[in-house]
Coordinates of N, CA and C in Angstrom, one line a residue:
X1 N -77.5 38.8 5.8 CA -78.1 38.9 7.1 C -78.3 37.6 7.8
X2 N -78.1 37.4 9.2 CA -78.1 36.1 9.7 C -79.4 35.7 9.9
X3 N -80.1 35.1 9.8 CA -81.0 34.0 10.1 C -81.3 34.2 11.6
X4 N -82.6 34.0 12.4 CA -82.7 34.0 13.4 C -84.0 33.5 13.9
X5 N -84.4 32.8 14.7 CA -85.8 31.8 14.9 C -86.2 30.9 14.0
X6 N -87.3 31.1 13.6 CA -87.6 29.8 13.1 C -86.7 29.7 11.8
X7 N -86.5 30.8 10.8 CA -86.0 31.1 9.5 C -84.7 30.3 10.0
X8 N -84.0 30.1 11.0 CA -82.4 29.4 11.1 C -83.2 27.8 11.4
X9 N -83.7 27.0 11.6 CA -84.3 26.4 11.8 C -83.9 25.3 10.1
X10 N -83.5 24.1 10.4 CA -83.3 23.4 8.7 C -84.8 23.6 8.5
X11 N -85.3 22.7 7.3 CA -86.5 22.4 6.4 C -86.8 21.2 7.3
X12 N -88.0 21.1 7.5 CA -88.7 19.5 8.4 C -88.6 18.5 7.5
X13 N -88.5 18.7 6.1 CA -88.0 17.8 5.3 C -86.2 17.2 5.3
X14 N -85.6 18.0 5.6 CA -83.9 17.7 5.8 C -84.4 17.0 7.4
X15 N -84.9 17.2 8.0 CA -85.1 16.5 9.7 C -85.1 15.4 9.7
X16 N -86.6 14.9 8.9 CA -87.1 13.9 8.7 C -85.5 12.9 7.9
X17 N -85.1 13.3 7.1 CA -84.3 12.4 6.1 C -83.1 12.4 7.0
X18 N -82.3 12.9 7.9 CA -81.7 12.7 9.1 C -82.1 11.8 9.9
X19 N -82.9 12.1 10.3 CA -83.5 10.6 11.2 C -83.8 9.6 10.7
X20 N -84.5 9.3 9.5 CA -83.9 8.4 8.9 C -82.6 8.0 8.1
X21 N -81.9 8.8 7.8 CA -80.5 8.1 8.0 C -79.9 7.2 9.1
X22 N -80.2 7.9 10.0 CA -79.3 7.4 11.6 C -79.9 6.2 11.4
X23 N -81.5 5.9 11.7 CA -82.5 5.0 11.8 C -81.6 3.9 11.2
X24 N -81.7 4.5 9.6 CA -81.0 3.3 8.7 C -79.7 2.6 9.1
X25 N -78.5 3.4 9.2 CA -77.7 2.8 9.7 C -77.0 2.5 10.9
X26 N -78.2 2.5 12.2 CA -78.7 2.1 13.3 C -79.2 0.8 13.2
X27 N -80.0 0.7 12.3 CA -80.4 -1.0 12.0 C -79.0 -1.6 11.0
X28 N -78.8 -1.0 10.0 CA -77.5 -1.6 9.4 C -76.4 -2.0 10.5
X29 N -76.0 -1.3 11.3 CA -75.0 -1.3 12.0 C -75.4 -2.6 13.3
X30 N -76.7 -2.8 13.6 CA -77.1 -4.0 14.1 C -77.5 -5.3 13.8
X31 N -77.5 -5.1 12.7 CA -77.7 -6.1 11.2 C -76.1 -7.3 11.3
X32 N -75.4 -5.8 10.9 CA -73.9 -6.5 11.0 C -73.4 -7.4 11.8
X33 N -73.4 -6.3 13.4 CA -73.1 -6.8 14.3 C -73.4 -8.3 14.6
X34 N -74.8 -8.6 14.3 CA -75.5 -9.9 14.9 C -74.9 -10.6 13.8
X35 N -74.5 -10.2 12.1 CA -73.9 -11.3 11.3 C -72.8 -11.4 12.0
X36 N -72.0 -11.0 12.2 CA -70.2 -11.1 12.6 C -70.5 -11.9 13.7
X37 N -71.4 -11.8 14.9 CA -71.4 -12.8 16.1 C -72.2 -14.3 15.1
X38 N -72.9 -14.0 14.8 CA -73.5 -15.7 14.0 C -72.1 -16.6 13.1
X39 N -71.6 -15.6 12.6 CA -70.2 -16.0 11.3 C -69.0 -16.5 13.0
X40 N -69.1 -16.0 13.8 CA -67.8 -16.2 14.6 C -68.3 -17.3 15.0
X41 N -69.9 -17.2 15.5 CA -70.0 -18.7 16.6 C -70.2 -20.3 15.8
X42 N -70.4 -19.7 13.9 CA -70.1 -20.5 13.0 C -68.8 -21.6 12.5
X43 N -67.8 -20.6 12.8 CA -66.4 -20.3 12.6 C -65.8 -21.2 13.9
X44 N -66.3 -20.8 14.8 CA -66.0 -21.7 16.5 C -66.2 -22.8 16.7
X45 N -67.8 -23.2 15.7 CA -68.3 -24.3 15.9 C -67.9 -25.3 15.1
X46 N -67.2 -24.9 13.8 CA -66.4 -25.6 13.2 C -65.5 -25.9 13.3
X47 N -64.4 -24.6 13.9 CA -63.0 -25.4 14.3 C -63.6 -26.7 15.5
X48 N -64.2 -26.3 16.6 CA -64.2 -27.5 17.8 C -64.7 -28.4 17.1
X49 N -65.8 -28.6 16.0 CA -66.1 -30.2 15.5 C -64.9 -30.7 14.3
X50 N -63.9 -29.6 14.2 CA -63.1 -30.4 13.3 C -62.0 -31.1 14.2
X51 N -61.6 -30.0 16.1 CA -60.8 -30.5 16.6 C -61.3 -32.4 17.4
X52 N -62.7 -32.3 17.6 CA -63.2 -33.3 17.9 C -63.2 -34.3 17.1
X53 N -63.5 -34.6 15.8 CA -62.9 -35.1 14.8 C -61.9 -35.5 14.7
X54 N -60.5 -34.8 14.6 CA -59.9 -35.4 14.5 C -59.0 -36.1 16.1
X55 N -60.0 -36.1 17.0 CA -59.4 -36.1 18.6 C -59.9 -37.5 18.3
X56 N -61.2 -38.0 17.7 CA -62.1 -39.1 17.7 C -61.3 -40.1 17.0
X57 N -60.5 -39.4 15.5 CA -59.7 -39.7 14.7 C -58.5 -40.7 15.3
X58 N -58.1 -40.0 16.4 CA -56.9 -40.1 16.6 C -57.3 -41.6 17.8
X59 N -58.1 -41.2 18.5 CA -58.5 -42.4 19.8 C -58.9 -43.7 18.8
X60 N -59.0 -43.3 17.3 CA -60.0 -45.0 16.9 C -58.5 -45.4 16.2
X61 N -57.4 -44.6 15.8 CA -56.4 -45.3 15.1 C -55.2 -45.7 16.3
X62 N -55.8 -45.6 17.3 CA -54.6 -46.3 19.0 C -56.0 -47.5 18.8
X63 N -57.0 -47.4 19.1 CA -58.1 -48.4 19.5 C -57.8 -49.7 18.5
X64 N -57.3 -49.2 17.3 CA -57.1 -50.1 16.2 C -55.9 -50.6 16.4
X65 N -54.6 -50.4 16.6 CA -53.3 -50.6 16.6 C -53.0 -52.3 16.9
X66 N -53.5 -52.6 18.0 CA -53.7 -54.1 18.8 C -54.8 -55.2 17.4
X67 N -55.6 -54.8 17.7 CA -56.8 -55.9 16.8 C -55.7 -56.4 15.2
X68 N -55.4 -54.8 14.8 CA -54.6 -55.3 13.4 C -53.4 -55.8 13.7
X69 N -52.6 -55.4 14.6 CA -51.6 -56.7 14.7 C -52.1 -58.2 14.8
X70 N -53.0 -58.4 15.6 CA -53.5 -60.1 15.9 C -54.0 -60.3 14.6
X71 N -54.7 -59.5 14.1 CA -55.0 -59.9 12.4 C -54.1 -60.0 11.5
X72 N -53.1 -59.5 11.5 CA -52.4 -59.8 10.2 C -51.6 -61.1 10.8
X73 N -51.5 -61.1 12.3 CA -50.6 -62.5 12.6 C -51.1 -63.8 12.5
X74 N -52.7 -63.4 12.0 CA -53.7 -64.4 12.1 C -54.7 -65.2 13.2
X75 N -54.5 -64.5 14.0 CA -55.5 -64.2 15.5 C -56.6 -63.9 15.7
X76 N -57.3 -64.4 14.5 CA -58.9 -63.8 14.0 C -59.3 -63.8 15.6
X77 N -59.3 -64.9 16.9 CA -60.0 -64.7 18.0 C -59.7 -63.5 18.6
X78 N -58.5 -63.4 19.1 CA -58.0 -62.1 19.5 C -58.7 -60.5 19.1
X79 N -58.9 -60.1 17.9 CA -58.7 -59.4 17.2 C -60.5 -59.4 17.3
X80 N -61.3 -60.2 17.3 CA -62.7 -60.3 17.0 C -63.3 -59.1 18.2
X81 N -63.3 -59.2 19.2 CA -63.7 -58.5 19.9 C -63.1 -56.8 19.8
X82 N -61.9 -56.8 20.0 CA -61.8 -55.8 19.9 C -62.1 -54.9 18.4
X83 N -61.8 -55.4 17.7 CA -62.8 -55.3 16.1 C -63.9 -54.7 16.3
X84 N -64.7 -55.3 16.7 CA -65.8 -55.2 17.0 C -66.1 -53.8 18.1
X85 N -65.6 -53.6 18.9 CA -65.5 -52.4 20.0 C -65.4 -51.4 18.8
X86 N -64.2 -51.4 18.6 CA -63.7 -50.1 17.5 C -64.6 -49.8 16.3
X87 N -65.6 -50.5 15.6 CA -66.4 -50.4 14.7 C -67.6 -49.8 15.5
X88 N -68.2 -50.4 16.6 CA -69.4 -49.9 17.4 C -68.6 -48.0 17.8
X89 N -67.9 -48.5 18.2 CA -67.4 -46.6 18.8 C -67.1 -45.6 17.9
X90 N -66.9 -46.2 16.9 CA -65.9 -45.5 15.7 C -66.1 -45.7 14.4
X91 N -67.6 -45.4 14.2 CA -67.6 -46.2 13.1 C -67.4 -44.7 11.6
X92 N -67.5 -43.7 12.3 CA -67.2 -42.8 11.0 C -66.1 -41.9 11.2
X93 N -64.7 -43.2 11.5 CA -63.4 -42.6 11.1 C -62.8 -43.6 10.3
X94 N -61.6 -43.1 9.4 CA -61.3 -44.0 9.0 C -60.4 -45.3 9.0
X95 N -60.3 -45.7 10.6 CA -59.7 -46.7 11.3 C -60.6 -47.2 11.3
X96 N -61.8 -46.7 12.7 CA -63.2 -47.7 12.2 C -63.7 -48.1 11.1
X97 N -63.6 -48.1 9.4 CA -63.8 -48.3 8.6 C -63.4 -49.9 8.4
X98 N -61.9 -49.3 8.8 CA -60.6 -50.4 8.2 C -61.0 -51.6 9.2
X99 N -61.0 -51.2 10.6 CA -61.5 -52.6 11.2 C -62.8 -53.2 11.0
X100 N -63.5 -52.4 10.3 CA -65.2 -53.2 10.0 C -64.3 -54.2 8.8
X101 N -63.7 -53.9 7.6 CA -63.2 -54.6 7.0 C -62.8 -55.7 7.5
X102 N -61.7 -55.4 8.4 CA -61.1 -56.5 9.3 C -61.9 -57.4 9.7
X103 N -63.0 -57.1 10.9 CA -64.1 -57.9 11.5 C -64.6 -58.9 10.2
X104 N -65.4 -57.8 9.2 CA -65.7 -58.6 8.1 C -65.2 -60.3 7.8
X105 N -63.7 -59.9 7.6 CA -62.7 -60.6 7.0 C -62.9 -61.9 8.4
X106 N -62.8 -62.0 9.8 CA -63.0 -62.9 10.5 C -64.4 -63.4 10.4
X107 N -65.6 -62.4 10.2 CA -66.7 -63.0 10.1 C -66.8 -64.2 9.1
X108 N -66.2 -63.9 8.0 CA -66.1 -64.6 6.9 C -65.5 -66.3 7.4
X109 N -64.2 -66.2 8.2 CA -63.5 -67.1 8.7 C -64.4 -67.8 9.4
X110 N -65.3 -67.3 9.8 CA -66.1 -68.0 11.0 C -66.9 -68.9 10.0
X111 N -67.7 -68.6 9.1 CA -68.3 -69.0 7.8 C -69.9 -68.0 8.2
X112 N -69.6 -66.9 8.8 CA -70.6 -66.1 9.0 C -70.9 -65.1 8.3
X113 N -71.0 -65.5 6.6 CA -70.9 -64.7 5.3 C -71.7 -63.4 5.8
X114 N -73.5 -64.0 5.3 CA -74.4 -62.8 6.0 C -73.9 -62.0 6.7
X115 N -73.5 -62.1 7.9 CA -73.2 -61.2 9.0 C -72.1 -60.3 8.3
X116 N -71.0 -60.7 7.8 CA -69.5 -60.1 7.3 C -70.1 -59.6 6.4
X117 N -71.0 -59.2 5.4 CA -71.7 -58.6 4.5 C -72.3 -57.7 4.8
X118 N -73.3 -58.1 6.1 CA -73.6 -56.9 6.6 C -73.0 -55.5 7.4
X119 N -72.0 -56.1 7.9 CA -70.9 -55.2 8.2 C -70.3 -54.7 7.4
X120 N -70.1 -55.0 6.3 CA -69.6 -54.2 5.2 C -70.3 -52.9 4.7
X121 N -71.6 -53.5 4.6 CA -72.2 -52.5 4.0 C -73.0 -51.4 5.0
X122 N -72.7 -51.8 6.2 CA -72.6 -50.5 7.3 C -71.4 -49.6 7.0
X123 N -70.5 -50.3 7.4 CA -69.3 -49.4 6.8 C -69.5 -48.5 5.5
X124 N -70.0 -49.2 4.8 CA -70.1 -48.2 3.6 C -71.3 -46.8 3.5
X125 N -72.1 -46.6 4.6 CA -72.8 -45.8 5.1 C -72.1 -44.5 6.0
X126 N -70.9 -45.4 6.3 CA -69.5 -44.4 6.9 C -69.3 -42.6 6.5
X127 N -69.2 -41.9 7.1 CA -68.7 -40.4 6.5 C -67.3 -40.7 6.2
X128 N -66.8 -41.7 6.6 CA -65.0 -42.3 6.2 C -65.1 -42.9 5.1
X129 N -66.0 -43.3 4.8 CA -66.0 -45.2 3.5 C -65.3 -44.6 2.5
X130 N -65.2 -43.5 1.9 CA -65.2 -42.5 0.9 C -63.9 -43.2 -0.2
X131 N -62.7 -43.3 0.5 CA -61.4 -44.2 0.1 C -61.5 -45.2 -0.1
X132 N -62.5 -46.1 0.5 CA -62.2 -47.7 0.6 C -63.6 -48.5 0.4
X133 N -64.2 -47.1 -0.6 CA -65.4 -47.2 -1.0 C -65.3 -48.8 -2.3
X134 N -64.2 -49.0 -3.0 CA -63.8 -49.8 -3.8 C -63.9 -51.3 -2.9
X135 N -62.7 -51.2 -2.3 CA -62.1 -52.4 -1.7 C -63.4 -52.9 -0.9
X136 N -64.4 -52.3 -0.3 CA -65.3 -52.8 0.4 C -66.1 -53.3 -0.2
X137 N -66.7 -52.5 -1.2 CA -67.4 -53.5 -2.4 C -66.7 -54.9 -3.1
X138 N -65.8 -55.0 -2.6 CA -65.2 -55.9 -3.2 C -64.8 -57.2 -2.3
X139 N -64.8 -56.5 -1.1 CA -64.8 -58.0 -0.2 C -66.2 -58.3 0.2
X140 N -67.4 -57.5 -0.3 CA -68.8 -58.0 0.0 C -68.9 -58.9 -1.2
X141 N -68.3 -58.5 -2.1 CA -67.9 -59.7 -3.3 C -67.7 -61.5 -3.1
X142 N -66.5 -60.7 -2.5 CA -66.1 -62.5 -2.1 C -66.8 -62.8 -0.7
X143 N -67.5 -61.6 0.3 CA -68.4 -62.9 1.2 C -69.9 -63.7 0.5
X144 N -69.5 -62.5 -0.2 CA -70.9 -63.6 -1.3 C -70.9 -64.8 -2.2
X145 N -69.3 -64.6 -2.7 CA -68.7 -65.8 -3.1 C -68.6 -66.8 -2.1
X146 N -68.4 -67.0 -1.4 CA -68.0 -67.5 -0.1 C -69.4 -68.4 0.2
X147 N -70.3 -67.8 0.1 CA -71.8 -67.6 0.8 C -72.6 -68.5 -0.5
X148 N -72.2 -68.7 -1.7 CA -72.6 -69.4 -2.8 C -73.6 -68.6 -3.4
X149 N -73.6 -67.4 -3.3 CA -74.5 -66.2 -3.9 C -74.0 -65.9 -4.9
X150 N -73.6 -66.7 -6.5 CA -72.3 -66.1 -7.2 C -72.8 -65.1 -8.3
X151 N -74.5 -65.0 -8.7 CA -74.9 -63.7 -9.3 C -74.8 -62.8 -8.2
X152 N -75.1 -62.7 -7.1 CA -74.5 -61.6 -6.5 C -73.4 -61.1 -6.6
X153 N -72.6 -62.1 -5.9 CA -71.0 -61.8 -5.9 C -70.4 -61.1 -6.9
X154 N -71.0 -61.7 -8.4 CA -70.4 -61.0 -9.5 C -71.0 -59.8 -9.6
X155 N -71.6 -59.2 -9.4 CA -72.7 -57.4 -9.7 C -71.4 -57.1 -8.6
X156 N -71.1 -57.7 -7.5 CA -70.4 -56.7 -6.4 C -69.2 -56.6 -7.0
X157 N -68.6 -57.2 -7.6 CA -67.4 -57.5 -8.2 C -67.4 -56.6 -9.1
X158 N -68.3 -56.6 -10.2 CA -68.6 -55.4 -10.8 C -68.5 -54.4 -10.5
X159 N -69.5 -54.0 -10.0 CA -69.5 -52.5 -8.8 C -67.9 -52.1 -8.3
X160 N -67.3 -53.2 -7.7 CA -66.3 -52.6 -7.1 C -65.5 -52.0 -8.1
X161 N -65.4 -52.4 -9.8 CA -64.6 -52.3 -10.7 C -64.9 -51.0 -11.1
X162 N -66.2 -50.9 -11.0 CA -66.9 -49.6 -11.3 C -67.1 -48.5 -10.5
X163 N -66.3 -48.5 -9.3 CA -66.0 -47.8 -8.2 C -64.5 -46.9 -8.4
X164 N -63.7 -48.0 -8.4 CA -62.1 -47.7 -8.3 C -61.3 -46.9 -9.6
X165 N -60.4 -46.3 -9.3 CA -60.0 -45.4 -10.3 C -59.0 -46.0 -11.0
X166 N -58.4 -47.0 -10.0 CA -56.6 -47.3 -10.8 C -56.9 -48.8 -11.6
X167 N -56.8 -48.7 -12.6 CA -56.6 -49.6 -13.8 C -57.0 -51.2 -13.8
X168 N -55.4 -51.3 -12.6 CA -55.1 -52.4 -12.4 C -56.3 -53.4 -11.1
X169 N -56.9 -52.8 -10.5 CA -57.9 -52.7 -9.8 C -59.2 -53.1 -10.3
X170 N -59.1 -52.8 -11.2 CA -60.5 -52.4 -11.7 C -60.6 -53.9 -12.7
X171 N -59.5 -54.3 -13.5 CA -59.4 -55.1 -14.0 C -59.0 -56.8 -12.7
X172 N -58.6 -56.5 -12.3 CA -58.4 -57.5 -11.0 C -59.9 -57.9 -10.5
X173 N -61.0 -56.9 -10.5 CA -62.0 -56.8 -9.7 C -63.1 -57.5 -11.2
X174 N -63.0 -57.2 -12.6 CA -63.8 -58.0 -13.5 C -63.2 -59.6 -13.9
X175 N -62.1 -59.6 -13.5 CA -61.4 -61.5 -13.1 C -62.0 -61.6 -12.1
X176 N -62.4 -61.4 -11.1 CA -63.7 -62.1 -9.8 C -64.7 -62.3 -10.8
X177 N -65.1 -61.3 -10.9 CA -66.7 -61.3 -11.2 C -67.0 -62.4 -12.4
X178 N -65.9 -62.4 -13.4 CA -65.8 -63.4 -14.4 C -66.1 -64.8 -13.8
X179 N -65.1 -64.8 -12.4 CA -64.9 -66.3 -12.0 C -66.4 -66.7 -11.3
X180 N -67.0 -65.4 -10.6 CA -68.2 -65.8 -9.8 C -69.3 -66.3 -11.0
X181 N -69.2 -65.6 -12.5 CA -70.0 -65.5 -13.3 C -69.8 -66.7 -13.7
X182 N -68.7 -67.6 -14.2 CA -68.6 -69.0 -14.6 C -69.7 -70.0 -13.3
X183 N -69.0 -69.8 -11.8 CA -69.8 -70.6 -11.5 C -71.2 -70.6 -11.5
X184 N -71.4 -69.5 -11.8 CA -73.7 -68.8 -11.8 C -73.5 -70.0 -12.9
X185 N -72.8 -70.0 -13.6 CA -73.3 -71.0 -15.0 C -73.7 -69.7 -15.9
X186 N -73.3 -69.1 -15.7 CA -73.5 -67.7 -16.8 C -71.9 -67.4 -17.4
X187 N -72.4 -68.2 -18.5 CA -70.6 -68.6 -19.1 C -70.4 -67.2 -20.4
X188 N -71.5 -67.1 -21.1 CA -71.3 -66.1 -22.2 C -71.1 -64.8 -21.4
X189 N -71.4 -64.0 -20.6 CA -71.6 -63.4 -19.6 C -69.7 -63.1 -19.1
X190 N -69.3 -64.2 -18.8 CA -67.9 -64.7 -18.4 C -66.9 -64.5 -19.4
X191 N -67.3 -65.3 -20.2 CA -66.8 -64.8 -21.3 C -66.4 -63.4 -22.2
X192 N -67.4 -62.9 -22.3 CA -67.5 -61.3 -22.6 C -66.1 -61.1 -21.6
X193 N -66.1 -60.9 -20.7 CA -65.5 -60.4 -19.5 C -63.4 -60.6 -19.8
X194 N -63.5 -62.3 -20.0 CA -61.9 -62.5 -19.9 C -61.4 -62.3 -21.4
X195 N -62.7 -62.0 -22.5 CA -62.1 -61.5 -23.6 C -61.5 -60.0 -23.4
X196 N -62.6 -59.1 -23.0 CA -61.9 -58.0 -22.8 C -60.4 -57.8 -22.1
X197 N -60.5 -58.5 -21.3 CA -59.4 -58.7 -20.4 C -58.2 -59.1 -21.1
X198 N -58.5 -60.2 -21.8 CA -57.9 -60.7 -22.5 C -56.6 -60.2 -23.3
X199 N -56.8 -59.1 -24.2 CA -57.2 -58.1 -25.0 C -56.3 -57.0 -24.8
X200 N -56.0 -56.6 -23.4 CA -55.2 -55.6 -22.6 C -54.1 -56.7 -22.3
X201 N -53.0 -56.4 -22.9 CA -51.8 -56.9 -22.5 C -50.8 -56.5 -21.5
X202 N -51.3 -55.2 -21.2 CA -51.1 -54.5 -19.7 C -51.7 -55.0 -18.6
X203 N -53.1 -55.8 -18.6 CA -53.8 -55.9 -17.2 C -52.7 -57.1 -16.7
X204 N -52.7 -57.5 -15.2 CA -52.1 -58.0 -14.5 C -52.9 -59.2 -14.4
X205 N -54.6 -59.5 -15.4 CA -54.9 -60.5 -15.3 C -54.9 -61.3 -16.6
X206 N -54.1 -60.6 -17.4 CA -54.3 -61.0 -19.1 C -53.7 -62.3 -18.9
X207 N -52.7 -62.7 -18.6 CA -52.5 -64.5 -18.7 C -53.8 -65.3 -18.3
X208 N -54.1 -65.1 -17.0 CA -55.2 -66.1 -16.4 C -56.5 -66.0 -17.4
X209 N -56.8 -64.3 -18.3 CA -58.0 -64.3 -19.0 C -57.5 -65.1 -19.9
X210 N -56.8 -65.0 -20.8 CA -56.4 -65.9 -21.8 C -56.5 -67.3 -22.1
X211 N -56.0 -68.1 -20.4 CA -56.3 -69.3 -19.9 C -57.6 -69.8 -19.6
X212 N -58.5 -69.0 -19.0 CA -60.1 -69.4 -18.6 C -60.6 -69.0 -19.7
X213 N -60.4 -68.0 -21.0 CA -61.1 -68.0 -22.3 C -60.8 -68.9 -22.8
X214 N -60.0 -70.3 -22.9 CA -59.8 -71.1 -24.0 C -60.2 -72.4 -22.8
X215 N -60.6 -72.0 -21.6 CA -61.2 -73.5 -20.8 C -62.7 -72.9 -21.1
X216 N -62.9 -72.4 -21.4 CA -64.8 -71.7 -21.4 C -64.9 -72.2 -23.0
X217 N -64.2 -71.6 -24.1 CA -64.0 -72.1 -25.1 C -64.1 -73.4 -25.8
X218 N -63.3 -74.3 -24.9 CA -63.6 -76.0 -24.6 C -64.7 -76.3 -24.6
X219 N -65.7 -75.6 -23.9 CA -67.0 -76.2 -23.5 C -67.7 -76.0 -24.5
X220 N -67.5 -75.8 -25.3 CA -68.9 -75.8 -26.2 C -69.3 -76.9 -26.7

């Protein structure tokens, strides 16, 4: 027999649990929505700062193009200014990196150690430095050699050795620090150093260690 009035009527308990269904996935379904718009404007915001990036990328390695020709042709004047532009504008690509090096390297020429040191080690503050994290430690090395700082010079020397991955590098970079370490007058120190060196018949500095361990040697 069919049901009629209130008897057809669900349970106020099935009602209730209906409306809260919907309810639920009425907020679920708005929940979503607002992630998927957050994840897209996420998603958007990334491509445009990666296209800006590499837009920024691309303006500091033309900006550079000029300064490194006059530099390698030896035109430290030429190249000084514009150096200098491309490091202030550009300083966290990896062109702007390469010319703080550069600048460095004329600062140095000038006999403006401090200054070329301190430029380095901005650079190394770089979201670029990351590659040339080595070699930059290593020319703050020799502005400090330069500068008659030679316990310094040697820790950077160090450092850089203790940076770099490739071998030959690494061993190139503890023959500085050896050499800065002789002049500190910190000879046993030096020593330790071109023995190891020494020792590797592969390093590219085993002759010259061999040679300054038997002139250190002498001195006693």
């Amino acid at each position: 027999m069919t049901k009629t009035g209130d008897a057809a009527k669900p349970p106020m308990d099935l009602e209730l649990h209906a409306e809260s269904l919907l309810d639920t996935i009425q907020t679920k379904r708005r929940e979503i929505t607002i992630g998927a718009v957050v994840i897209a404007v996420l998603v958007g915001g990334f491509l445009l700062w990666q296209q800006q990036k590499r837009a920024n990328e691309e303006k500091a390695e033309l900006a550079l193009a000029n300064p490194a020709s006059a530099f390698f042709q030896g035109n430290a004047a030429l190249a000084k200014g514009d150096l200098q532009k491309l490091v202030d504008r550009y300083p966290d690509t990896p062109a702007g990196v390469q010319g703080a090096m550069m600048l460095a390297q004329v600062q140095f020429q000038d006999g403006k150690f401090d200054e070329g040191v301190k430029t380095l080690q901005k650079a190394q503050g770089s979201s670029a430095a990351g590659p040339f994290d080595a070699p930059i430690q290593a020319l703050i090395g020799e502005g400090l050699l330069d500068g008659k700082k030679y316990v310094e010079a040697a820790k950077a020397f160090q450092d850089a050795a203790a940076k770099t991955s490739f071998a030959a590098d690494k061993d190139v970079y503890k023959a500085d620090a050896a050499r800065a370490l002789t002049l500190a007058g910190k000879v046993e120190e030096a020593k330790k150093l071109w023995m190891e060196l020494s020792a590797n018949r592969e390093s590219p500095v085993n002759a010259e260690a061999r040679v300054r361990l038997g002139e250190l040697e002498g001195k006693k």
